[in-house]
Coordinates of C-alpha atoms in Angstrom, one line a residue:
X172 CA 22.3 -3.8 63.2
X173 CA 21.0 -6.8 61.5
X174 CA 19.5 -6.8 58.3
X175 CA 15.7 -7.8 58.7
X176 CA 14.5 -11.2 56.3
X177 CA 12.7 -10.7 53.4
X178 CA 10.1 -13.1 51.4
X179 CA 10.4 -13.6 47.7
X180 CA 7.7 -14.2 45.6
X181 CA 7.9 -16.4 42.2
X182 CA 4.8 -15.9 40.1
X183 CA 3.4 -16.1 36.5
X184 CA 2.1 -13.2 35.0
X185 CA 0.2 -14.8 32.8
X186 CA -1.8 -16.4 35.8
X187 CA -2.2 -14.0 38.5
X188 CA -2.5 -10.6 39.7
X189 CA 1.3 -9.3 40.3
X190 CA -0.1 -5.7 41.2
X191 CA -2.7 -7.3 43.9
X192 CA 0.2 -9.9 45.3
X193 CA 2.5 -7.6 45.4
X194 CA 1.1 -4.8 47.8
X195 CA -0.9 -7.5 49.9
X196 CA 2.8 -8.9 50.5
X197 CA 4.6 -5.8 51.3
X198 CA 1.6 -5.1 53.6
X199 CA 2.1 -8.5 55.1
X200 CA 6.1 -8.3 55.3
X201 CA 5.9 -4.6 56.8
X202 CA 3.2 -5.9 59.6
X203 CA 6.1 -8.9 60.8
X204 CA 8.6 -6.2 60.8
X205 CA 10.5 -7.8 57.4
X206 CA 12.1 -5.9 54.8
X207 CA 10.4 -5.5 51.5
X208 CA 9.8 -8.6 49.4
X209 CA 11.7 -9.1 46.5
X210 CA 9.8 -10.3 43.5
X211 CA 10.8 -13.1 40.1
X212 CA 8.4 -13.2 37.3
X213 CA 8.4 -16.6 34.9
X214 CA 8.9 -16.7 32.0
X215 CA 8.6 -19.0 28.4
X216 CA 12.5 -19.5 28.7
X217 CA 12.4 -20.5 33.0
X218 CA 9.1 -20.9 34.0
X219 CA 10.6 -21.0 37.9
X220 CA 13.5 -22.6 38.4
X221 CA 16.3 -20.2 38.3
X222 CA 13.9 -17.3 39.8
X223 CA 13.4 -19.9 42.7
X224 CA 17.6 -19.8 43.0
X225 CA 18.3 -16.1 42.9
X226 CA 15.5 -16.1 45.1
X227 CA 17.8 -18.3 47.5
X228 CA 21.1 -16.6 47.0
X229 CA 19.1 -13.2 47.4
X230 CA 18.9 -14.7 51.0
X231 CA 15.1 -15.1 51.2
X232 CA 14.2 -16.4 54.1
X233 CA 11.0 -17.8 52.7
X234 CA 9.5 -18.1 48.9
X235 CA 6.6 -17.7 47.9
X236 CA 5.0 -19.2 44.6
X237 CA 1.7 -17.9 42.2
X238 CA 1.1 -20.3 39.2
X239 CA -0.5 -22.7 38.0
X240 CA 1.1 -26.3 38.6
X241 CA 4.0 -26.0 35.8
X242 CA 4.9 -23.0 38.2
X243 CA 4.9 -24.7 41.1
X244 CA 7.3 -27.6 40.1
X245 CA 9.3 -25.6 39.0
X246 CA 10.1 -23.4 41.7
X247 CA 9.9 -26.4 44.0
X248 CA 12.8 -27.5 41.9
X249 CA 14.9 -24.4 41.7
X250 CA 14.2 -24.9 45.9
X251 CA 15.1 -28.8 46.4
X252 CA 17.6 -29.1 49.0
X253 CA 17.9 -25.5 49.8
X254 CA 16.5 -25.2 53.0
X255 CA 14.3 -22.1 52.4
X256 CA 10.5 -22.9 52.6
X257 CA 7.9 -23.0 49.8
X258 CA 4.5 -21.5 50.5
X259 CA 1.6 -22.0 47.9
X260 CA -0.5 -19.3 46.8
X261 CA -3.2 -21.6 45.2
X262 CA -3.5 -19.7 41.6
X263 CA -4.2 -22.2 38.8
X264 CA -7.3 -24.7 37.8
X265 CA -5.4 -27.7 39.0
X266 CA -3.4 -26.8 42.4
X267 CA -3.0 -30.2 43.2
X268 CA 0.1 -30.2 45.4
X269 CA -2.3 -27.6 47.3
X270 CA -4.7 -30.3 47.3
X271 CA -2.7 -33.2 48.3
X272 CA -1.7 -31.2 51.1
X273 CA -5.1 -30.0 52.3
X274 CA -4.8 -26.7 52.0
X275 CA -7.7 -23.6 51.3
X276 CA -8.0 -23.0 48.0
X277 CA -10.1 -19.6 48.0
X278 CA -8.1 -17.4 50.2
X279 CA -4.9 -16.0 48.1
X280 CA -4.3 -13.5 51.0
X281 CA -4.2 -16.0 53.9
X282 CA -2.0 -18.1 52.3
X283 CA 0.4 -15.2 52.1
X284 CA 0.1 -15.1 55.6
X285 CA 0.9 -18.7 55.9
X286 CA 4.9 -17.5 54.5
X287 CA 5.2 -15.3 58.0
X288 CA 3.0 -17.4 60.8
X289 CA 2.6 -21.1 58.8
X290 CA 4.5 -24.2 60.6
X291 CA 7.0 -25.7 58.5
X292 CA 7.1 -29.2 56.6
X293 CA 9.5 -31.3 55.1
X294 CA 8.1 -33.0 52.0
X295 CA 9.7 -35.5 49.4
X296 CA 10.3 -34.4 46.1
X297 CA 10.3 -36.6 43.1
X298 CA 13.4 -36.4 40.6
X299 CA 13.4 -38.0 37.1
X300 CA 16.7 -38.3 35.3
X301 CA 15.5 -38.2 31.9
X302 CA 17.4 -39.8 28.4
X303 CA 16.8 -38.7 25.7
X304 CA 16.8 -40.8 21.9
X305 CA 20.2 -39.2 21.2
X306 CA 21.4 -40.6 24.5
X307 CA 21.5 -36.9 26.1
X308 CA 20.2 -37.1 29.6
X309 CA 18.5 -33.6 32.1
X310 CA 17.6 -34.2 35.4
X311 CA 13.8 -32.3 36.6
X312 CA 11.9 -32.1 39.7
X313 CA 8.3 -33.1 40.4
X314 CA 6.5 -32.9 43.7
X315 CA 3.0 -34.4 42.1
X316 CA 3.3 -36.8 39.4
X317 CA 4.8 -38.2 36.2
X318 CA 3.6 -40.3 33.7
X319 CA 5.0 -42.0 30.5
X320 CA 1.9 -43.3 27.6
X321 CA -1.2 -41.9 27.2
X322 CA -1.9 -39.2 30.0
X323 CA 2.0 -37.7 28.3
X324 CA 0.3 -38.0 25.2
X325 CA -3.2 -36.1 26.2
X326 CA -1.2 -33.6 28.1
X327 CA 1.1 -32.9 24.9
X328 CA -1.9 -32.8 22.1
X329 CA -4.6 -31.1 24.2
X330 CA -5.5 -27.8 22.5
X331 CA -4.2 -24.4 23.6
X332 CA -7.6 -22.5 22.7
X333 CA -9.5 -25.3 24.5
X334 CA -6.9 -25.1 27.7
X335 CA -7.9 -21.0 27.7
X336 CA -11.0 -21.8 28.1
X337 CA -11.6 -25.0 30.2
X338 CA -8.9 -25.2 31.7
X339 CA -8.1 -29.2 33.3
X340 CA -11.2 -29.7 30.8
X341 CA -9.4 -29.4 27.8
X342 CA -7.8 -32.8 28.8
X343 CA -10.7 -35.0 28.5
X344 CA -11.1 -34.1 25.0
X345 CA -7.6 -34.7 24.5
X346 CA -7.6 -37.7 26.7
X347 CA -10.3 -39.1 24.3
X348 CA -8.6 -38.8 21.2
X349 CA -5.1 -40.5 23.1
X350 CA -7.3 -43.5 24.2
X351 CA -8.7 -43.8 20.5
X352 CA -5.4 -43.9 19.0
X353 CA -2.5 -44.9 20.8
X354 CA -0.6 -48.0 20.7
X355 CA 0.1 -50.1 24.0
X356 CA 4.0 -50.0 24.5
X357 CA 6.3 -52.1 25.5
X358 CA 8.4 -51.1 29.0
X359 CA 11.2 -53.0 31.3
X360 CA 10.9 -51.4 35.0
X361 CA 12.9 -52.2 37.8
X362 CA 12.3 -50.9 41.2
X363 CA 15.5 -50.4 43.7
X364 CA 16.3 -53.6 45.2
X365 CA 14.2 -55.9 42.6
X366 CA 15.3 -57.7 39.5
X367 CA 13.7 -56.5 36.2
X368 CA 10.2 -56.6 35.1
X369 CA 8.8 -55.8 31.0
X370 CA 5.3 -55.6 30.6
X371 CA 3.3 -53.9 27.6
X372 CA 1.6 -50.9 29.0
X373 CA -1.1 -48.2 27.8
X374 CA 0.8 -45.8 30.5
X375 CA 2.8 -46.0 33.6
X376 CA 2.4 -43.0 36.1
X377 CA 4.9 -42.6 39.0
X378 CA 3.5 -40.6 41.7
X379 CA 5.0 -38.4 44.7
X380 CA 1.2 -38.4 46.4
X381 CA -1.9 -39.8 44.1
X382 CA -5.1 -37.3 44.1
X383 CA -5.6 -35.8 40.8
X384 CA -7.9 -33.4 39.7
X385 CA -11.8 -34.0 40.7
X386 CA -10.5 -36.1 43.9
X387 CA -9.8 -38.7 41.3
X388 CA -7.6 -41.0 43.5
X389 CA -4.8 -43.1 41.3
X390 CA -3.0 -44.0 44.3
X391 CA -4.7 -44.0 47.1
X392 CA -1.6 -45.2 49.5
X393 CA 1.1 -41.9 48.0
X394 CA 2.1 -39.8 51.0
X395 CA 3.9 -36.5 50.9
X396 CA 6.5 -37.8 53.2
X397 CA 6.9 -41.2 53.1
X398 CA 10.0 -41.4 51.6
X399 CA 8.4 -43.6 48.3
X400 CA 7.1 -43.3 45.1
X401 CA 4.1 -45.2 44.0
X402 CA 3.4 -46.3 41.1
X403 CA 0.7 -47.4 38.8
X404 CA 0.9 -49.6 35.7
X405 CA -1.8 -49.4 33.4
X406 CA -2.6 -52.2 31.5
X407 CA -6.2 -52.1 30.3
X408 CA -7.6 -53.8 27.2
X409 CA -10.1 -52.1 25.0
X410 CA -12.8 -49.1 25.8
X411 CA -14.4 -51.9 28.7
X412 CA -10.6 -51.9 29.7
X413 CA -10.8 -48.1 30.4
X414 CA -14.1 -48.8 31.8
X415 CA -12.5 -50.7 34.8
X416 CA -9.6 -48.6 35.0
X417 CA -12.0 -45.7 35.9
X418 CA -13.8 -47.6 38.3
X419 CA -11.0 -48.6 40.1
X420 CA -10.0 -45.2 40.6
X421 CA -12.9 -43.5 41.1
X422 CA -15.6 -46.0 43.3
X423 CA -12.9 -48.7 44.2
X424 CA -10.5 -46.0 45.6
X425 CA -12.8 -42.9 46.7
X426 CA -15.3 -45.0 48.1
X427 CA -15.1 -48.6 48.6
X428 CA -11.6 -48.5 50.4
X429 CA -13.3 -46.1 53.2
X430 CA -15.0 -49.3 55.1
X431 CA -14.3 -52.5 55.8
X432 CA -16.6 -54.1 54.1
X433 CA -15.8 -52.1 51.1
X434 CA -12.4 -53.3 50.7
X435 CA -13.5 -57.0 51.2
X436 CA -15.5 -56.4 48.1
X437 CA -12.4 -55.2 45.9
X438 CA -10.5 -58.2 47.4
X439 CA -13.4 -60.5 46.2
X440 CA -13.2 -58.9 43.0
X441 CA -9.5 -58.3 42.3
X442 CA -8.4 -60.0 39.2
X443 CA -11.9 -60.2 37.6
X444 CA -12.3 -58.6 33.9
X445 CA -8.7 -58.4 33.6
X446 CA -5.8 -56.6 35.8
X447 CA -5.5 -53.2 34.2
X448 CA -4.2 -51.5 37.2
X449 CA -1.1 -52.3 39.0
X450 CA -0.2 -50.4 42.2
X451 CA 4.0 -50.6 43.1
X452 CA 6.0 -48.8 45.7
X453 CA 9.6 -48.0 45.8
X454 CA 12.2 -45.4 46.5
X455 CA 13.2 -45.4 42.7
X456 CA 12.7 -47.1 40.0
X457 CA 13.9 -47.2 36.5
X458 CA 11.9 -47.5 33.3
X459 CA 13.3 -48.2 30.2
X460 CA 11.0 -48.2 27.1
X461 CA 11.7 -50.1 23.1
X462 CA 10.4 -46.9 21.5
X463 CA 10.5 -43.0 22.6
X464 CA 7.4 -42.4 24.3
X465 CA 6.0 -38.9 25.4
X466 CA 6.7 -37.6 29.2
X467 CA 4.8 -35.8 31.3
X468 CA 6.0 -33.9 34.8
X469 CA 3.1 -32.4 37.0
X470 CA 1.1 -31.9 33.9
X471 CA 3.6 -30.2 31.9
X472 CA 4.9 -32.3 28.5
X473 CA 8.4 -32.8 28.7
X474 CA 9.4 -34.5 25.4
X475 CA 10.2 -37.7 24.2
X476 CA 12.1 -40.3 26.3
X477 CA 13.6 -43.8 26.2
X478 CA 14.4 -44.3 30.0
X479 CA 13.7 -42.0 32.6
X480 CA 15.3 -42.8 36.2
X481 CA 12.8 -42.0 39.3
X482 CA 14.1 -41.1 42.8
X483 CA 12.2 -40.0 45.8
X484 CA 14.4 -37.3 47.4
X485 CA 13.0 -37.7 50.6
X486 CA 12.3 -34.3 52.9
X487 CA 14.1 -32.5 49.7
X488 CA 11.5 -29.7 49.8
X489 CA 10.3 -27.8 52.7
X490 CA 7.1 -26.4 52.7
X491 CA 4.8 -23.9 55.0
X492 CA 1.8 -25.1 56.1
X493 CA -1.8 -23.3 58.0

């Protein structure tokens, strides 16, 4: 007789409610006739990825994930390419794959139920082959976004206590003190099939789909599937500088690209006070950078870096859906 699937589930303690998920799962898995589920807490040392691949050489037939966003990247990682599904359990402040993919945000035990009755997608997943100032390279996963400059920076200064507390929040404080202080950077970027490019940059974000947190929109034209990565380079000059970068990605690309007429006005109006966004779009890209500068993957810092190599891996990551 065979032996019935199972569902894992990947979650961080320090984030969710193990006790509750746990016997709303084995309710769920003894209701589709599956065995029990098999549950992988995080940790400090592997915040995902190698409980995603035991999870997979367990022979789950699905996994599940409960975390913030650091969580999810990393189990999407420890899943790329493995052909076993991802379902969300949205858990965190940010849940911004969740978001980019439209899904419920309120209702932990119907996304559980999405692991047993949800359709499946194939996504793309983002990889970054990072090098290092010693010359050491690591390869990492990221299904949202990464960024090199300032938003690295805010994301690896914000405060802990603040973060507790506020959660996202903590990163306009932090984002604040980044603007106030940073230098603009000098960075040579060359997207697959293009000759080389330098520019001097207050960041340069690379982006798997482009809603952030608030339904700020940096790149309004990311899709989950496309096979691309967008890109933005952010070039602004002074406090007015920022001033028009947060226009442009707040009323230029929430509300003004809806209508016609709205996006006659941004074409009437591109170039004026300066171009401090740039919008790209490639399957990779590489960028290279005169002096370390901080990296950030999905919101999580990730060090210092002189080059960092992007790839979209496309349909790398499958992923259950409502």
């Amino acid at each position: 007789m065979p032996t019935p699937p199972h569902a894992a589930l990947v979650y961080n303690p320090v984030k969710v409610d193990a006790t509750r998920l746990r016997s709303a799962l084995e309710a769920r898995s003894q209701e589709a006739g599956w065995a029990a589920p098999h549950l992988y807490e995080t940790s400090v040392d592997d915040p995902g990825v190698g409980q995603a691949r035991r999870a997979v050489l367990d022979g789950a037939q699905v996994v599940l994930v409960a975390g913030g966003d650091g969580t999810v990247r990393a189990v999407a990682e420890g899943l790329r390419g493995s052909g076993v599904p991802l379902t969300l359990i949205p858990s965190g402040t940010g849940n911004l794959l969740a978001r980019n993919l439209k899904l419920p945000l309120g209702d932990q035990l119907a996304a559980i139920g999405t692991a047993f009755t949800g359709d499946t997608r194939a996504i793309d997943i983002g990889v970054a082959m990072i090098t290092r100032a010693d010359g050491s390279e690591e390869e990492h996963a990221f299904v949202v976004m990464a960024g090199m400059g300032i938003d690295a920076m805010m994301i690896a200064t914000a405060n802990p206590d603040l973060k507790k507390s506020l959660g996202w929040l903590a990163y306009v404080e932090s984002g604040l003190r980044s603007i106030a202080t940073a230098a603009p950077f000098r960075i040579h970027y060359q997207l697959r099939g293009h000759r080389q490019h330098a520019a001097t940059v207050s960041s340069v974000l690379v982006g798997n789909c482009g809603t952030l947190q608030g339904g700020v929109q940096l790149m309004p034209d990311a899709e989950l599937d496309d096979g691309f990565l967008d890109v933005a380079v952010l070039q602004p000059k002074g406090a007015f500088g920022w001033l028009l970068v947060w226009r442009k990605v707040t009323w230029e690309n929430r509300v003004l690209r809806r209508t016609a007429v709205g996006r006659r006005m941004i074409r009437f109006t591109e170039g004026r006070g300066g171009n401090t966004v740039t919008n790209l779009r490639a399957e990779a890209l590489t960028v290279r950078v005169d002096e370390a500068q901080d990296l950030e993957l999905d919101g999580d810092a990730f060090g210092m870096a002189t080059m960092v190599a992007f790839d979209a891996h496309r349909g790398g990551l499958l992923v259950k859906l409502p």
